[in-house]
Coordinates of N, CA, C and O in Angstrom, one line a residue:
M49 N -47.8 -5.3 -58.8 CA -46.6 -5.5 -58.0 C -45.7 -4.2 -58.0 O -45.0 -4.0 -57.0
K50 N -45.8 -3.4 -59.0 CA -45.1 -2.2 -59.0 C -45.5 -1.3 -57.9 O -44.6 -0.6 -57.3
S51 N -46.8 -1.3 -57.5 CA -47.2 -0.4 -56.4 C -46.5 -0.8 -55.1 O -46.2 0.0 -54.2
L52 N -46.2 -2.1 -54.9 CA -45.5 -2.6 -53.7 C -44.1 -2.1 -53.7 O -43.5 -1.6 -52.7
E53 N -43.4 -2.2 -54.8 CA -42.0 -1.7 -55.0 C -41.9 -0.2 -54.7 O -41.1 0.2 -53.9
V54 N -42.9 0.5 -55.3 CA -42.9 2.0 -55.1 C -43.2 2.3 -53.6 O -42.5 3.2 -53.0
L55 N -44.1 1.6 -53.0 CA -44.4 1.8 -51.6 C -43.2 1.6 -50.7 O -42.9 2.4 -49.8
L56 N -42.5 0.5 -50.9 CA -41.3 0.2 -50.1 C -40.2 1.2 -50.3 O -39.5 1.6 -49.3
W57 N -40.0 1.7 -51.5 CA -39.0 2.8 -51.7 C -39.4 4.1 -51.0 O -38.6 4.8 -50.5
S58 N -40.7 4.3 -51.0 CA -41.2 5.5 -50.3 C -41.1 5.4 -48.8 O -40.8 6.4 -48.1
I59 N -41.2 4.2 -48.3 CA -41.0 4.0 -46.9 C -39.5 4.2 -46.6 O -39.1 4.9 -45.6
A60 N -38.6 3.8 -47.5 CA -37.2 4.0 -47.3 C -36.8 5.5 -47.3 O -36.0 5.9 -46.5
F61 N -37.4 6.3 -48.2 CA -37.1 7.7 -48.3 C -38.2 8.4 -49.1 O -38.4 8.1 -50.3
P62 N -38.8 9.4 -48.5 CA -39.9 10.1 -49.2 C -39.3 10.7 -50.5 O -38.3 11.3 -50.5
G63 N -40.1 10.5 -51.5 CA -39.7 11.0 -52.8 C -39.2 10.0 -53.8 O -39.3 10.1 -55.0
F64 N -38.6 8.9 -53.3 CA -38.1 7.9 -54.1 C -39.2 7.2 -54.9 O -39.0 6.8 -56.1
G65 N -40.3 7.0 -54.3 CA -41.5 6.3 -55.0 C -41.9 7.2 -56.2 O -42.2 6.7 -57.3
Q66 N -42.0 8.5 -56.0 CA -42.4 9.4 -57.0 C -41.4 9.4 -58.2 O -41.8 9.4 -59.3
L67 N -40.1 9.3 -57.8 CA -39.1 9.2 -58.9 C -39.3 7.9 -59.7 O -39.2 7.9 -60.9
L68 N -39.6 6.8 -59.0 CA -39.8 5.6 -59.8 C -41.1 5.7 -60.6 O -41.1 5.1 -61.7
N69 N -42.0 6.5 -60.2 CA -43.2 6.7 -61.0 C -43.0 7.8 -62.1 O -44.0 8.1 -62.8
K70 N -41.8 8.2 -62.2 CA -41.5 9.3 -63.2 C -42.2 10.6 -62.9 O -42.4 11.4 -63.8
S71 N -42.6 10.8 -61.7 CA -43.1 12.1 -61.2 C -42.0 12.9 -60.6 O -41.9 13.0 -59.4
Y72 N -41.1 13.4 -61.5 CA -39.8 14.0 -61.0 C -40.0 15.2 -60.2 O -39.3 15.4 -59.2
I73 N -40.9 16.1 -60.5 CA -41.1 17.3 -59.7 C -41.6 17.0 -58.3 O -41.1 17.5 -57.3
K74 N -42.6 16.1 -58.3 CA -43.1 15.7 -56.9 C -42.0 15.0 -56.1 O -41.9 15.3 -55.0
G75 N -41.3 14.1 -56.8 CA -40.2 13.4 -56.1 C -39.2 14.3 -55.5 O -38.8 14.2 -54.4
L76 N -38.7 15.2 -56.4 CA -37.7 16.2 -55.9 C -38.3 17.1 -54.8 O -37.5 17.4 -53.8
L77 N -39.5 17.4 -54.9 CA -40.2 18.2 -53.8 C -40.2 17.5 -52.5 O -39.8 18.0 -51.4
F78 N -40.6 16.2 -52.5 CA -40.6 15.4 -51.3 C -39.2 15.2 -50.8 O -39.0 15.2 -49.5
I79 N -38.2 15.0 -51.6 CA -36.8 14.8 -51.2 C -36.3 16.1 -50.5 O -35.7 16.1 -49.5
F80 N -36.7 17.3 -51.2 CA -36.3 18.6 -50.6 C -36.9 18.7 -49.2 O -36.3 19.1 -48.2
L81 N -38.2 18.4 -49.1 CA -38.9 18.6 -47.8 C -38.3 17.6 -46.8 O -38.2 18.0 -45.6
E82 N -38.0 16.4 -47.2 CA -37.4 15.4 -46.3 C -36.1 16.0 -45.7 O -35.8 16.0 -44.5
F83 N -35.2 16.6 -46.6 CA -34.0 17.2 -46.1 C -34.2 18.4 -45.2 O -33.6 18.5 -44.2
L84 N -35.1 19.3 -45.6 CA -35.4 20.5 -44.9 C -35.9 20.1 -43.5 O -35.4 20.7 -42.5
I85 N -36.9 19.2 -43.4 CA -37.4 18.9 -42.1 C -36.4 18.1 -41.2 O -36.2 18.3 -40.1
N86 N -35.7 17.2 -41.9 CA -34.7 16.3 -41.2 C -33.6 17.2 -40.6 O -33.3 17.0 -39.4
I87 N -33.1 18.1 -41.4 CA -32.0 18.9 -40.9 C -32.4 19.9 -39.8 O -31.8 20.0 -38.7
N88 N -33.6 20.5 -40.0 CA -34.1 21.5 -39.0 C -34.6 20.9 -37.7 O -34.6 21.5 -36.7
S89 N -35.0 19.6 -37.8 CA -35.5 19.0 -36.6 C -34.5 18.2 -35.9 O -34.7 17.7 -34.8
N90 N -33.3 18.0 -36.5 CA -32.2 17.2 -36.0 C -32.6 15.7 -36.0 O -32.2 14.9 -35.2
F91 N -33.4 15.3 -37.0 CA -34.1 14.0 -37.0 C -33.1 12.8 -37.0 O -33.2 11.9 -36.3
N92 N -32.0 12.9 -37.8 CA -31.1 11.8 -37.9 C -30.4 11.6 -36.5 O -30.2 10.5 -36.1
E93 N -30.0 12.7 -35.9 CA -29.4 12.6 -34.6 C -30.4 12.0 -33.6 O -30.0 11.2 -32.7
I94 N -31.7 12.5 -33.6 CA -32.7 11.9 -32.7 C -32.8 10.4 -32.9 O -32.9 9.7 -32.0
I95 N -32.9 10.0 -34.2 CA -33.0 8.6 -34.5 C -31.8 7.8 -33.9 O -31.9 6.8 -33.2
Y96 N -30.6 8.3 -34.2 CA -29.4 7.7 -33.7 C -29.4 7.5 -32.2 O -29.2 6.4 -31.7
L97 N -29.6 8.6 -31.5 CA -29.6 8.6 -30.1 C -30.7 7.7 -29.5 O -30.5 7.0 -28.5
S98 N -31.9 7.7 -30.1 CA -32.9 6.8 -29.7 C -32.6 5.3 -29.8 O -32.8 4.6 -28.9
F99 N -32.0 5.0 -30.9 CA -31.7 3.6 -31.1 C -30.5 3.1 -30.3 O -30.3 1.9 -30.2
I100 N -29.7 4.0 -29.8 CA -28.6 3.5 -28.9 C -29.0 3.7 -27.4 O -28.2 3.5 -26.5
G101 N -30.3 4.0 -27.2 CA -30.8 4.0 -25.9 C -30.7 5.4 -25.2 O -31.0 5.5 -24.0
E102 N -30.3 6.4 -25.8 CA -30.1 7.7 -25.2 C -31.3 8.6 -25.5 O -31.2 9.7 -26.1
T103 N -32.5 8.1 -25.1 CA -33.7 8.8 -25.5 C -33.9 10.2 -24.8 O -34.5 11.1 -25.4
S104 N -33.3 10.3 -23.6 CA -33.4 11.7 -23.0 C -32.6 12.7 -23.7 O -32.9 13.8 -23.9
Q105 N -31.4 12.3 -24.2 CA -30.6 13.1 -25.0 C -31.2 13.4 -26.3 O -31.1 14.6 -26.8
A106 N -31.9 12.5 -26.9 CA -32.6 12.7 -28.2 C -33.7 13.7 -28.0 O -33.9 14.6 -28.8
L107 N -34.4 13.7 -26.8 CA -35.4 14.7 -26.5 C -34.8 16.1 -26.5 O -35.3 17.1 -27.0
E108 N -33.6 16.2 -25.9 CA -32.9 17.5 -25.8 C -32.6 18.1 -27.1 O -32.6 19.4 -27.2
V109 N -32.2 17.3 -28.1 CA -31.8 17.9 -29.4 C -32.9 18.0 -30.4 O -32.7 18.7 -31.4
A110 N -34.1 17.5 -30.0 CA -35.2 17.5 -31.0 C -35.8 19.0 -31.1 O -36.0 19.6 -30.1
D111 N -36.0 19.4 -32.3 CA -36.7 20.6 -32.5 C -38.2 20.3 -32.9 O -38.4 20.0 -34.1
F112 N -39.1 20.3 -32.0 CA -40.4 19.9 -32.2 C -41.2 20.8 -33.2 O -42.1 20.3 -33.8
S113 N -40.8 22.0 -33.3 CA -41.5 22.9 -34.3 C -41.3 22.4 -35.7 O -42.1 22.6 -36.6
W114 N -40.2 21.7 -36.0 CA -40.0 21.1 -37.3 C -40.4 19.6 -37.3 O -40.9 19.1 -38.3
L115 N -40.1 18.9 -36.2 CA -40.4 17.5 -36.2 C -41.9 17.2 -36.4 O -42.2 16.1 -37.0
M116 N -42.8 18.1 -36.0 CA -44.2 17.8 -36.1 C -44.6 17.7 -37.6 O -45.7 17.1 -37.9
F117 N -43.9 18.3 -38.5 CA -44.2 18.2 -39.9 C -43.9 16.8 -40.5 O -44.5 16.4 -41.6
Y118 N -43.0 16.1 -39.9 CA -42.5 14.9 -40.6 C -43.5 13.8 -40.9 O -43.6 13.3 -42.0
P119 N -44.4 13.4 -39.9 CA -45.3 12.3 -40.2 C -46.2 12.6 -41.4 O -46.4 11.7 -42.2
C120 N -46.7 13.8 -41.5 CA -47.6 14.1 -42.6 C -46.9 14.0 -43.9 O -47.5 13.4 -44.9
I121 N -45.8 14.6 -44.0 CA -45.0 14.5 -45.3 C -44.6 13.1 -45.6 O -44.8 12.6 -46.7
Y122 N -44.2 12.3 -44.6 CA -43.7 11.0 -44.8 C -44.9 10.1 -45.3 O -44.8 9.4 -46.3
F123 N -46.0 10.1 -44.6 CA -47.1 9.2 -44.9 C -47.8 9.7 -46.2 O -48.3 8.8 -47.0
F124 N -47.9 11.0 -46.4 CA -48.5 11.4 -47.7 C -47.7 11.1 -48.9 O -48.2 10.7 -49.9
S125 N -46.4 11.1 -48.7 CA -45.5 10.7 -49.8 C -45.7 9.3 -50.1 O -45.7 8.9 -51.3
M126 N -45.8 8.4 -49.1 CA -46.1 7.0 -49.3 C -47.4 6.8 -50.1 O -47.4 6.1 -51.1
W127 N -48.4 7.5 -49.6 CA -49.7 7.3 -50.2 C -49.7 7.8 -51.7 O -50.2 7.1 -52.6
D128 N -49.1 8.9 -51.9 CA -49.1 9.5 -53.2 C -48.4 8.6 -54.2 O -48.9 8.3 -55.3
A129 N -47.2 8.1 -53.8 CA -46.4 7.2 -54.7 C -47.2 5.9 -54.9 O -47.3 5.4 -56.1
F130 N -47.8 5.3 -53.9 CA -48.5 4.1 -54.0 C -49.7 4.2 -54.9 O -49.9 3.4 -55.8
Q131 N -50.4 5.3 -54.8 CA -51.6 5.5 -55.6 C -51.2 5.7 -57.1 O -51.8 5.2 -58.0
D132 N -50.2 6.6 -57.3 CA -49.7 6.8 -58.7 C -49.2 5.6 -59.4 O -49.2 5.5 -60.6
A133 N -48.7 4.6 -58.6 CA -48.2 3.3 -59.2 C -49.3 2.3 -59.4 O -49.1 1.2 -59.9
G134 N -50.6 2.7 -59.1 CA -51.7 1.8 -59.4 C -52.3 1.2 -58.2 O -53.3 0.4 -58.3
G135 N -51.7 1.4 -57.0 CA -52.3 0.8 -55.8 C -53.4 1.7 -55.3 O -53.6 2.8 -55.8
G136 N -54.1 1.3 -54.3 CA -55.1 2.1 -53.6 C -56.3 2.4 -54.5 O -56.9 3.5 -54.3
K137 N -56.7 1.5 -55.3 CA -57.8 1.7 -56.2 C -59.1 1.5 -55.4 O -60.2 2.0 -55.8
Q138 N -59.1 0.7 -54.3 CA -60.3 0.5 -53.5 C -60.7 1.8 -52.8 O -59.8 2.6 -52.4
K139 N -61.9 2.0 -52.6 CA -62.4 3.2 -51.9 C -61.8 3.3 -50.5 O -61.6 2.2 -49.9
Y140 N -61.5 4.5 -50.1 CA -60.9 4.8 -48.7 C -59.6 4.1 -48.5 O -59.2 4.0 -47.3
S141 N -58.8 3.8 -49.5 CA -57.5 3.2 -49.3 C -56.5 4.2 -48.7 O -55.5 3.7 -48.2
Y142 N -56.8 5.4 -48.6 CA -55.9 6.4 -48.0 C -56.0 6.4 -46.5 O -55.1 6.9 -45.8
L143 N -57.1 5.8 -45.9 CA -57.3 5.9 -44.5 C -56.1 5.3 -43.7 O -55.8 5.9 -42.7
P144 N -55.6 4.1 -44.0 CA -54.5 3.6 -43.1 C -53.3 4.6 -43.1 O -52.6 4.8 -42.1
F145 N -53.0 5.2 -44.3 CA -51.9 6.2 -44.3 C -52.2 7.4 -43.5 O -51.3 7.9 -42.7
A146 N -53.4 7.9 -43.6 CA -53.8 9.1 -42.9 C -53.8 8.9 -41.4 O -53.3 9.7 -40.6
F147 N -54.3 7.7 -41.0 CA -54.4 7.5 -39.5 C -53.0 7.2 -39.0 O -52.7 7.5 -37.8
C148 N -52.1 6.6 -39.8 CA -50.7 6.5 -39.3 C -50.1 7.9 -39.1 O -49.4 8.1 -38.0
A149 N -50.3 8.8 -40.0 CA -49.8 10.2 -39.8 C -50.4 10.8 -38.6 O -49.6 11.4 -37.8
Y150 N -51.7 10.6 -38.3 CA -52.3 11.2 -37.1 C -51.7 10.6 -35.8 O -51.3 11.3 -34.9
F151 N -51.6 9.3 -35.8 CA -51.1 8.6 -34.5 C -49.6 8.9 -34.3 O -49.2 9.1 -33.2
V152 N -48.8 8.9 -35.4 CA -47.4 9.2 -35.2 C -47.3 10.7 -34.7 O -46.4 11.0 -33.8
T153 N -48.1 11.6 -35.3 CA -48.0 13.0 -34.8 C -48.4 13.1 -33.3 O -47.8 13.8 -32.6
I154 N -49.4 12.4 -32.9 CA -49.8 12.4 -31.5 C -48.7 11.8 -30.7 O -48.4 12.4 -29.6
G155 N -48.0 10.8 -31.2 CA -46.9 10.3 -30.4 C -45.8 11.3 -30.3 O -45.2 11.4 -29.2
I156 N -45.5 12.1 -31.3 CA -44.5 13.2 -31.2 C -45.0 14.2 -30.1 O -44.2 14.6 -29.3
I157 N -46.2 14.6 -30.1 CA -46.8 15.6 -29.2 C -46.6 15.1 -27.7 O -46.1 15.9 -26.9
F158 N -46.9 13.8 -27.5 CA -46.8 13.4 -26.1 C -45.5 12.7 -25.7 O -45.3 12.4 -24.5
S159 N -44.6 12.6 -26.7 CA -43.3 11.9 -26.4 C -42.5 12.6 -25.2 O -41.8 11.8 -24.5
P160 N -42.5 13.9 -25.0 CA -41.7 14.4 -23.9 C -42.2 14.0 -22.5 O -41.5 14.0 -21.5
K161 N -43.5 13.6 -22.5 CA -44.1 13.3 -21.2 C -44.4 11.9 -20.8 O -44.8 11.6 -19.7
V162 N -44.2 11.0 -21.8 CA -44.7 9.6 -21.6 C -43.5 8.7 -21.1 O -42.4 8.7 -21.8
T163 N -43.7 8.0 -20.0 CA -42.8 7.0 -19.5 C -43.6 5.7 -19.3 O -44.7 5.8 -18.7
I164 N -43.1 4.6 -19.8 CA -43.8 3.3 -19.6 C -42.9 2.4 -18.8 O -41.9 2.0 -19.2
Y165 N -43.4 2.2 -17.5 CA -42.7 1.3 -16.6 C -41.2 1.7 -16.5 O -40.3 0.9 -16.7
H166 N -40.9 3.0 -16.2 CA -39.6 3.5 -16.0 C -38.8 3.6 -17.2 O -37.6 3.8 -17.2
F167 N -39.4 3.3 -18.4 CA -38.7 3.4 -19.7 C -39.2 4.6 -20.4 O -40.4 4.8 -20.6
F168 N -38.3 5.5 -20.8 CA -38.7 6.7 -21.6 C -38.4 6.4 -23.0 O -37.3 6.4 -23.5
P169 N -39.5 6.2 -23.8 CA -39.3 5.9 -25.3 C -38.8 7.0 -26.1 O -38.2 6.8 -27.1
G170 N -39.1 8.3 -25.7 CA -38.5 9.4 -26.4 C -39.3 9.8 -27.7 O -40.3 9.2 -28.0
P171 N -38.6 10.7 -28.5 CA -39.3 11.3 -29.6 C -39.3 10.5 -30.9 O -39.8 10.9 -31.9
V172 N -38.7 9.3 -30.9 CA -38.8 8.4 -32.0 C -39.5 7.1 -31.7 O -40.4 6.8 -32.5
L173 N -39.2 6.5 -30.6 CA -39.8 5.2 -30.4 C -41.3 5.3 -30.0 O -42.1 4.5 -30.5
L174 N -41.7 6.3 -29.3 CA -43.1 6.4 -28.9 C -43.9 6.8 -30.2 O -44.9 6.1 -30.5
P175 N -43.5 7.7 -31.0 CA -44.2 8.0 -32.3 C -44.3 6.8 -33.2 O -45.3 6.5 -33.8
M176 N -43.2 6.0 -33.3 CA -43.2 4.8 -34.1 C -44.3 3.8 -33.7 O -44.8 3.1 -34.5
S177 N -44.5 3.8 -32.4 CA -45.5 2.8 -31.9 C -46.9 3.2 -32.4 O -47.8 2.4 -32.3
G178 N -47.1 4.4 -32.9 CA -48.4 4.9 -33.4 C -48.7 4.3 -34.7 O -49.9 4.4 -35.2
V179 N -47.8 3.7 -35.4 CA -48.0 3.2 -36.8 C -49.0 2.0 -36.7 O -50.0 1.9 -37.5
I180 N -48.8 1.1 -35.7 CA -49.7 -0.1 -35.6 C -51.2 0.3 -35.4 O -52.1 -0.1 -36.1
P181 N -51.4 1.1 -34.3 CA -52.9 1.5 -34.1 C -53.4 2.3 -35.3 O -54.6 2.2 -35.7
G182 N -52.5 3.1 -35.9 CA -52.9 3.9 -37.1 C -53.4 3.0 -38.3 O -54.4 3.2 -38.9
L183 N -52.6 1.9 -38.5 CA -53.0 1.0 -39.5 C -54.2 0.2 -39.2 O -55.1 0.1 -40.0
I184 N -54.3 -0.3 -37.9 CA -55.5 -1.0 -37.5 C -56.8 -0.2 -37.6 O -57.8 -0.6 -38.3
I185 N -56.7 1.0 -37.1 CA -57.9 1.9 -37.2 C -58.2 2.3 -38.6 O -59.4 2.3 -39.0
G186 N -57.2 2.6 -39.4 CA -57.4 3.0 -40.8 C -58.0 1.8 -41.6 O -59.0 2.1 -42.3
F187 N -57.5 0.6 -41.4 CA -58.1 -0.5 -42.2 C -59.5 -0.9 -41.7 O -60.4 -1.2 -42.5
L188 N -59.7 -0.8 -40.4 CA -61.1 -1.1 -39.8 C -62.1 -0.1 -40.3 O -63.2 -0.4 -40.7
L189 N -61.7 1.2 -40.3 CA -62.6 2.3 -40.7 C -62.9 2.1 -42.2 O -64.0 2.3 -42.7
K190 N -61.9 1.8 -43.0 CA -62.0 1.6 -44.4 C -63.0 0.4 -44.7 O -64.0 0.6 -45.5
K191 N -62.8 -0.7 -44.0 CA -63.7 -1.8 -44.1 C -65.1 -1.5 -43.7 O -66.1 -1.8 -44.4
W192 N -65.3 -0.7 -42.6 CA -66.6 -0.4 -42.2 C -67.3 0.6 -43.2 O -68.5 0.4 -43.5
L193 N -66.6 1.5 -43.7 CA -67.2 2.5 -44.6 C -67.5 1.8 -46.0 O -68.6 2.1 -46.6
I194 N -66.7 0.8 -46.4 CA -67.1 0.1 -47.6 C -68.3 -0.7 -47.4 O -69.2 -0.8 -48.3
R195 N -68.4 -1.4 -46.3 CA -69.7 -2.2 -46.0 C -70.9 -1.3 -45.9 O -72.0 -1.8 -46.3
R196 N -70.7 -0.1 -45.3 CA -71.9 0.8 -45.2 C -72.4 1.2 -46.6 O -73.5 1.6 -46.7
G197 N -71.5 1.2 -47.5 CA -71.9 1.5 -48.9 C -71.6 2.9 -49.3 O -71.9 3.5 -50.2

């Protein structure tokens, strides 16, 4: 059950799960990276603008050269904390985390160009939609690889 608690804190803020696991150096490193990327990419402003429906304005303030780093740091931090807390003992348990990072990154890449039925999801909502296919593909691939032996 500790692995679930740690995973949920890692989802809330990268590095918190590592702090709960008493991996203080890793935790502080992830927190530092979170702040560094967040500030340089304008991520909090992007999130705010996206959630109030100003996705075009969110796109204007986004610094994609920094924003592209966020998914990998975010999902790796979750995986690392989860694993250190005793979760992810089954083979290939990292795959859902890795595929979420891939799909969210792809969402960031294509977010300036994608409009869905006259709705522009922008640099937060489109990448967030990559979590579900990332989880599905990651879990299916994990299951397939385990069956294959």
